[in-house]
PDB file of C-alpha atoms and ligand atoms in Angstrom:
ATOM      1  CA  MET A   1      -2.918  64.714 -26.696  1.00 91.00           C
ATOM      2  CA  VAL A   2      -0.636  62.067 -26.666  1.00 94.00           C
ATOM      3  CA  ALA A   3      -1.753  60.958 -30.172  1.00 95.00           C
ATOM      4  CA  ALA A   4      -2.476  64.359 -31.342  1.00 96.00           C
ATOM      5  CA  VAL A   5       1.310  64.939 -31.477  1.00 97.00           C
ATOM      6  CA  SER A   6       2.268  61.694 -32.336  1.00 96.00           C
ATOM      7  CA  GLU A   7      -0.961  62.144 -35.842  1.00 97.00           C
ATOM      8  CA  VAL A   8       1.148  65.329 -36.768  1.00 97.00           C
ATOM      9  CA  VAL A   9       5.173  63.831 -36.140  1.00 97.00           C
ATOM     10  CA  GLY A  10       5.505  60.521 -35.033  1.00 97.00           C
ATOM     11  CA  ALA A  11       5.237  59.354 -31.597  1.00 97.00           C
ATOM     12  CA  ASP A  12       8.640  58.071 -32.816  1.00 97.00           C
ATOM     13  CA  ARG A  13      10.096  60.956 -32.067  1.00 97.00           C
ATOM     14  CA  LEU A  14       7.428  62.020 -29.156  1.00 98.00           C
ATOM     15  CA  GLY A  15       8.736  62.401 -25.317  1.00 98.00           C
ATOM     16  CA  VAL A  16       6.583  63.447 -22.491  1.00 98.00           C
ATOM     17  CA  ARG A  17       8.370  64.696 -19.001  1.00 98.00           C
ATOM     18  CA  PHE A  18       7.579  64.689 -15.734  1.00 96.00           C
ATOM     19  CA  ALA A  19       8.506  66.507 -12.316  1.00 94.00           C
ATOM     20  CA  PRO A  20       6.518  63.422  -9.592  1.00 94.00           C
ATOM     21  CA  LEU A  21       6.795  64.671  -5.975  1.00 89.00           C
ATOM     22  CA  PHE A  22       7.218  61.860  -3.355  1.00 89.00           C
ATOM     23  CA  ALA A  23       7.234  64.142   0.031  1.00 82.00           C
ATOM     24  CA  SER A  24       7.437  62.382   3.253  1.00 70.00           C
ATOM     25  CA  THR A  25       4.548  64.133   4.820  1.00 68.00           C
ATOM     26  CA  ASP A  26       0.823  65.402   4.200  1.00 62.00           C
ATOM     27  CA  GLU A  27       2.082  69.499   4.312  1.00 60.00           C
ATOM     28  CA  THR A  28       4.776  69.039   1.510  1.00 61.00           C
ATOM     29  CA  ARG A  29       2.223  66.915  -1.795  1.00 69.00           C
ATOM     30  CA  VAL A  30       1.207  70.481  -2.369  1.00 75.00           C
ATOM     31  CA  TYR A  31       3.895  71.997  -4.179  1.00 76.00           C
ATOM     32  CA  LEU A  32       2.303  75.082  -6.384  1.00 77.00           C
ATOM     33  CA  GLY A  33      -1.089  73.772  -5.901  1.00 80.00           C
ATOM     34  CA  LEU A  34       0.174  70.267  -7.201  1.00 79.00           C
ATOM     35  CA  VAL A  35      -1.410  68.016  -4.940  1.00 79.00           C
ATOM     36  CA  GLU A  36       0.709  64.614  -4.466  1.00 84.00           C
ATOM     37  CA  ALA A  37      -1.313  62.112  -3.471  1.00 85.00           C
ATOM     38  CA  ASP A  38      -0.522  58.396  -5.012  1.00 90.00           C
ATOM     39  CA  PRO A  39       2.066  59.948  -7.202  1.00 92.00           C
ATOM     40  CA  HIS A  40       3.454  56.467  -7.396  1.00 95.00           C
ATOM     41  CA  HIS A  41       0.403  54.859  -8.955  1.00 95.00           C
ATOM     42  CA  THR A  42      -0.312  58.313 -10.537  1.00 94.00           C
ATOM     43  CA  TYR A  43       2.736  58.301 -12.728  1.00 97.00           C
ATOM     44  CA  ILE A  44       3.384  54.276 -13.776  1.00 98.00           C
ATOM     45  CA  GLU A  45      -0.408  54.520 -14.635  1.00 98.00           C
ATOM     46  CA  ALA A  46       0.003  57.139 -16.912  1.00 98.00           C
ATOM     47  CA  ILE A  47       3.465  55.493 -17.983  1.00 98.00           C
ATOM     48  CA  LYS A  48       1.501  52.697 -19.450  1.00 98.00           C
ATOM     49  CA  VAL A  49      -0.897  54.889 -21.776  1.00 97.00           C
ATOM     50  CA  LEU A  50       2.303  56.602 -22.466  1.00 98.00           C
ATOM     51  CA  GLU A  51       4.363  52.550 -23.106  1.00 98.00           C
ATOM     52  CA  GLN A  52       1.453  52.291 -25.428  1.00 97.00           C
ATOM     53  CA  ALA A  53       1.250  55.107 -27.751  1.00 97.00           C
ATOM     54  CA  GLY A  54       5.060  54.048 -27.846  1.00 97.00           C
ATOM     55  CA  ILE A  55       6.861  57.104 -27.151  1.00 98.00           C
ATOM     56  CA  ALA A  56      10.615  57.698 -27.910  1.00 98.00           C
ATOM     57  CA  TYR A  57      11.055  58.647 -24.484  1.00 98.00           C
ATOM     58  CA  LEU A  58      10.563  59.679 -20.860  1.00 98.00           C
ATOM     59  CA  SER A  59      12.345  62.575 -19.765  1.00 98.00           C
ATOM     60  CA  ILE A  60      12.156  62.722 -15.918  1.00 98.00           C
ATOM     61  CA  ALA A  61      12.041  66.174 -13.560  1.00 97.00           C
ATOM     62  CA  GLU A  62      13.559  65.338 -10.176  1.00 96.00           C
ATOM     63  CA  ALA A  63      12.536  67.737  -7.394  1.00 91.00           C
ATOM     64  CA  ASP A  64      16.125  69.756  -8.031  1.00 91.00           C
ATOM     65  CA  TRP A  65      15.184  72.513  -4.595  1.00 87.00           C
ATOM     66  CA  ASP A  66      18.082  72.126  -1.099  1.00 85.00           C
ATOM     67  CA  ASN A  67      16.569  69.042   0.732  1.00 83.00           C
ATOM     68  CA  ALA A  68      13.873  67.561  -1.909  1.00 85.00           C
ATOM     69  CA  PRO A  69      12.778  64.603  -1.714  1.00 85.00           C
ATOM     70  CA  ASP A  70      15.205  62.459  -3.749  1.00 88.00           C
ATOM     71  CA  LEU A  71      12.693  59.668  -6.054  1.00 95.00           C
ATOM     72  CA  PRO A  72      12.473  56.196  -3.831  1.00 95.00           C
ATOM     73  CA  GLU A  73      14.398  53.298  -5.460  1.00 96.00           C
ATOM     74  CA  PRO A  74      10.878  52.092  -6.060  1.00 97.00           C
ATOM     75  CA  PHE A  75       9.533  53.769  -8.176  1.00 98.00           C
ATOM     76  CA  TYR A  76      12.643  54.317 -10.484  1.00 98.00           C
ATOM     77  CA  GLN A  77      12.807  50.404 -10.751  1.00 98.00           C
ATOM     78  CA  ALA A  78       9.028  50.735 -11.805  1.00 98.00           C
ATOM     79  CA  VAL A  79       9.346  52.995 -14.395  1.00 98.00           C
ATOM     80  CA  ARG A  80      12.319  50.588 -16.037  1.00 98.00           C
ATOM     81  CA  ALA A  81      10.051  48.002 -16.109  1.00 98.00           C
ATOM     82  CA  GLU A  82       6.682  49.909 -17.486  1.00 98.00           C
ATOM     83  CA  PHE A  83       8.370  51.898 -20.440  1.00 98.00           C
ATOM     84  CA  SER A  84      10.456  50.188 -23.498  1.00 98.00           C
ATOM     85  CA  GLY A  85      11.931  53.390 -24.530  1.00 98.00           C
ATOM     86  CA  ARG A  86      14.322  56.375 -23.458  1.00 98.00           C
ATOM     87  CA  ILE A  87      14.801  57.333 -20.203  1.00 98.00           C
ATOM     88  CA  ILE A  88      16.301  60.957 -19.316  1.00 98.00           C
ATOM     89  CA  TYR A  89      16.934  62.107 -15.587  1.00 98.00           C
ATOM     90  CA  ALA A  90      17.716  65.708 -14.734  1.00 98.00           C
ATOM     91  CA  GLY A  91      17.411  67.488 -11.786  1.00 97.00           C
ATOM     92  CA  LYS A  92      20.864  68.335  -9.038  1.00 95.00           C
ATOM     93  CA  TYR A  93      22.277  65.328 -10.612  1.00 96.00           C
ATOM     94  CA  THR A  94      26.133  65.522 -10.808  1.00 95.00           C
ATOM     95  CA  VAL A  95      27.765  62.802 -12.257  1.00 96.00           C
ATOM     96  CA  GLN A  96      29.047  60.635 -10.212  1.00 96.00           C
ATOM     97  CA  LYS A  97      25.005  60.020  -9.379  1.00 96.00           C
ATOM     98  CA  SER A  98      24.204  59.773 -13.660  1.00 97.00           C
ATOM     99  CA  VAL A  99      26.948  57.247 -12.206  1.00 97.00           C
ATOM    100  CA  ASP A 100      24.823  55.413 -10.662  1.00 97.00           C
ATOM    101  CA  ILE A 101      21.682  55.840 -11.935  1.00 98.00           C
ATOM    102  CA  LEU A 102      22.838  54.347 -15.417  1.00 98.00           C
ATOM    103  CA  SER A 103      25.120  50.954 -13.477  1.00 98.00           C
ATOM    104  CA  LYS A 104      21.585  50.359 -11.554  1.00 98.00           C
ATOM    105  CA  GLY A 105      20.158  50.215 -15.112  1.00 98.00           C
ATOM    106  CA  TYR A 106      16.627  52.741 -14.784  1.00 98.00           C
ATOM    107  CA  GLY A 107      17.608  55.479 -16.278  1.00 98.00           C
ATOM    108  CA  ASP A 108      19.802  55.703 -20.812  1.00 98.00           C
ATOM    109  CA  LEU A 109      20.705  59.988 -20.105  1.00 98.00           C
ATOM    110  CA  PHE A 110      21.469  61.836 -17.520  1.00 98.00           C
ATOM    111  CA  ALA A 111      20.453  65.979 -18.019  1.00 98.00           C
ATOM    112  CA  PHE A 112      22.424  68.969 -16.293  1.00 98.00           C
ATOM    113  CA  GLY A 113      20.478  71.537 -16.084  1.00 97.00           C
ATOM    114  CA  ARG A 114      22.384  74.675 -13.576  1.00 97.00           C
ATOM    115  CA  PRO A 115      25.702  73.689 -14.077  1.00 97.00           C
ATOM    116  CA  PHE A 116      25.414  74.266 -17.886  1.00 96.00           C
ATOM    117  CA  ILE A 117      24.081  77.667 -16.615  1.00 95.00           C
ATOM    118  CA  ALA A 118      26.561  78.367 -15.462  1.00 97.00           C
ATOM    119  CA  ASN A 119      30.331  76.327 -16.755  1.00 98.00           C
ATOM    120  CA  PRO A 120      29.804  76.558 -20.285  1.00 97.00           C
ATOM    121  CA  ASP A 121      32.495  74.860 -20.389  1.00 98.00           C
ATOM    122  CA  LEU A 122      30.822  72.117 -18.948  1.00 98.00           C
ATOM    123  CA  PRO A 123      31.884  68.508 -20.845  1.00 97.00           C
ATOM    124  CA  GLU A 124      35.252  69.664 -20.704  1.00 98.00           C
ATOM    125  CA  ARG A 125      35.118  70.544 -16.761  1.00 98.00           C
ATOM    126  CA  ILE A 126      33.485  67.011 -16.087  1.00 97.00           C
ATOM    127  CA  ALA A 127      35.935  64.933 -18.583  1.00 97.00           C
ATOM    128  CA  ASN A 128      39.150  66.432 -17.060  1.00 97.00           C
ATOM    129  CA  HIS A 129      38.050  66.236 -12.784  1.00 96.00           C
ATOM    130  CA  TRP A 130      37.667  70.423 -14.011  1.00 97.00           C
ATOM    131  CA  PRO A 131      35.777  72.455 -10.261  1.00 97.00           C
ATOM    132  CA  LEU A 132      32.887  73.803 -11.668  1.00 97.00           C
ATOM    133  CA  ASN A 133      31.556  77.172 -10.804  1.00 97.00           C
ATOM    134  CA  GLU A 134      27.829  77.846  -9.211  1.00 96.00           C
ATOM    135  CA  ALA A 135      25.055  79.096 -10.545  1.00 96.00           C
ATOM    136  CA  ASP A 136      23.903  82.477  -9.039  1.00 96.00           C
ATOM    137  CA  PRO A 137      20.658  81.684  -8.408  1.00 94.00           C
ATOM    138  CA  ALA A 138      19.504  85.350  -8.914  1.00 95.00           C
ATOM    139  CA  THR A 139      20.562  86.087 -12.096  1.00 95.00           C
ATOM    140  CA  MET A 140      18.383  83.058 -13.387  1.00 93.00           C
ATOM    141  CA  TYR A 141      14.994  84.142 -14.752  1.00 92.00           C
ATOM    142  CA  GLY A 142      16.445  86.601 -16.397  1.00 86.00           C
ATOM    143  CA  GLY A 143      17.759  90.553 -16.474  1.00 87.00           C
ATOM    144  CA  THR A 144      20.811  91.329 -18.577  1.00 92.00           C
ATOM    145  CA  ALA A 145      23.491  88.963 -20.179  1.00 92.00           C
ATOM    146  CA  ILE A 146      24.957  88.859 -16.179  1.00 94.00           C
ATOM    147  CA  GLY A 147      24.084  84.933 -15.643  1.00 94.00           C
ATOM    148  CA  TYR A 148      23.330  84.098 -18.564  1.00 91.00           C
ATOM    149  CA  SER A 149      26.407  84.590 -20.508  1.00 92.00           C
ATOM    150  CA  ASP A 150      29.354  85.924 -18.546  1.00 95.00           C
ATOM    151  CA  TYR A 151      29.999  82.412 -16.762  1.00 97.00           C
ATOM    152  CA  PRO A 152      34.127  81.536 -17.488  1.00 97.00           C
ATOM    153  CA  ARG A 153      35.299  79.384 -19.301  1.00 98.00           C
ATOM    154  CA  TYR A 154      38.366  77.151 -16.782  1.00 98.00           C
ATOM    155  CA  GLN A 155      41.370  78.819 -16.962  1.00 95.00           C
ATOM    156  CA  GLU A 156      44.586  76.007 -15.317  1.00 86.00           C
TER     157      GLU A 156
HETATM  158  C1  FMN B 201      15.389  79.547 -15.227  1.00 88.31           C
HETATM  159  C2  FMN B 201      15.104  78.007 -15.875  1.00 88.31           C
HETATM  160  C3  FMN B 201      14.026  77.953 -15.794  1.00 88.31           C
HETATM  161  C4  FMN B 201      13.452  76.474 -15.954  1.00 88.31           C
HETATM  162  N1  FMN B 201      12.070  76.477 -16.705  1.00 88.31           N
HETATM  163  C5  FMN B 201      11.588  75.283 -16.666  1.00 88.31           C
HETATM  164  C6  FMN B 201      11.073  75.063 -17.853  1.00 88.31           C
HETATM  165  O1  FMN B 201      10.407  75.881 -18.458  1.00 88.31           O
HETATM  166  N2  FMN B 201      10.346  74.249 -17.775  1.00 88.31           N
HETATM  167  C7  FMN B 201      10.272  72.303 -17.369  1.00 88.31           C
HETATM  168  O2  FMN B 201       9.824  71.389 -17.542  1.00 88.31           O
HETATM  169  N3  FMN B 201      11.960  71.943 -15.917  1.00 88.31           N
HETATM  170  C8  FMN B 201      12.117  73.918 -16.298  1.00 88.31           C
HETATM  171  N4  FMN B 201      13.492  73.851 -15.353  1.00 88.31           N
HETATM  172  C9  FMN B 201      13.909  72.976 -14.861  1.00 88.31           C
HETATM  173  C10 FMN B 201      15.035  72.235 -15.722  1.00 88.31           C
HETATM  174  O3  FMN B 201      14.848  71.306 -17.045  1.00 88.31           O
HETATM  175  C11 FMN B 201      16.082  71.075 -14.721  1.00 88.31           C
HETATM  176  O4  FMN B 201      15.298  70.085 -14.744  1.00 88.31           O
HETATM  177  C12 FMN B 201      16.047  71.178 -13.137  1.00 88.31           C
HETATM  178  O5  FMN B 201      17.109  73.181 -14.023  1.00 88.31           O
HETATM  179  C13 FMN B 201      16.835  70.710 -12.797  1.00 88.31           C
HETATM  180  O6  FMN B 201      17.830  70.361 -12.914  1.00 88.31           O
HETATM  181  P1  FMN B 201      18.915  70.772 -12.486  1.00 88.31           P
HETATM  182  O7  FMN B 201      19.650  70.824 -10.798  1.00 88.31           O
HETATM  183  O8  FMN B 201      20.629  70.340 -13.241  1.00 88.31           O
HETATM  184  O9  FMN B 201      19.944  73.024 -12.578  1.00 88.31           O
HETATM  185  C14 FMN B 201      13.958  74.862 -15.191  1.00 88.31           C
HETATM  186  C15 FMN B 201      15.209  75.133 -14.623  1.00 88.31           C
HETATM  187  C16 FMN B 201      15.984  76.565 -14.392  1.00 88.31           C
HETATM  188  C17 FMN B 201      16.535  76.409 -13.622  1.00 88.31           C
END
């Protein structure tokens, strides 16, 4: 699949997204029917193949629900060690966590999903240390403009 897409668009324009789940108990290793028996080796072996294929970036979606397990430090380290392209992380990221992961050298870019839905002026809010609106999960999967394009910009 990666080879086929690379042939058309070029590997230097191709990224792959993974959503590794490092659960602490056997019960939580299964998510939406997906069984993560050995996520470290599963994803690191896949990343080695992608490194060989020369893709431009990896996009790693961390578990993003309340009390979701964090990625283990050795996993961040191994991703960086095995992949020479850009690495993007997402999933409940805050500015503080982005700076932390950046300063450890594990990631290059950090993506914000729900904070962007709820804050049309997110970069300005971050730059100015303004408070953020909370995103309402009830309006995230369809419906009307409510919760889609009506979150207010910051007003002093
Ligand atoms: C409404 C909604 C739809 C999403 N759809 C997708 C999707 O289709 N594919 C995907 O890889 N991630 C999807 N995500 C996950 C986001 O890309 C991102 O990883 C997640 O929101 C965590 O970042 P956040 O905590 O900053 O929101 C979705 C998230 C939300 C809230």
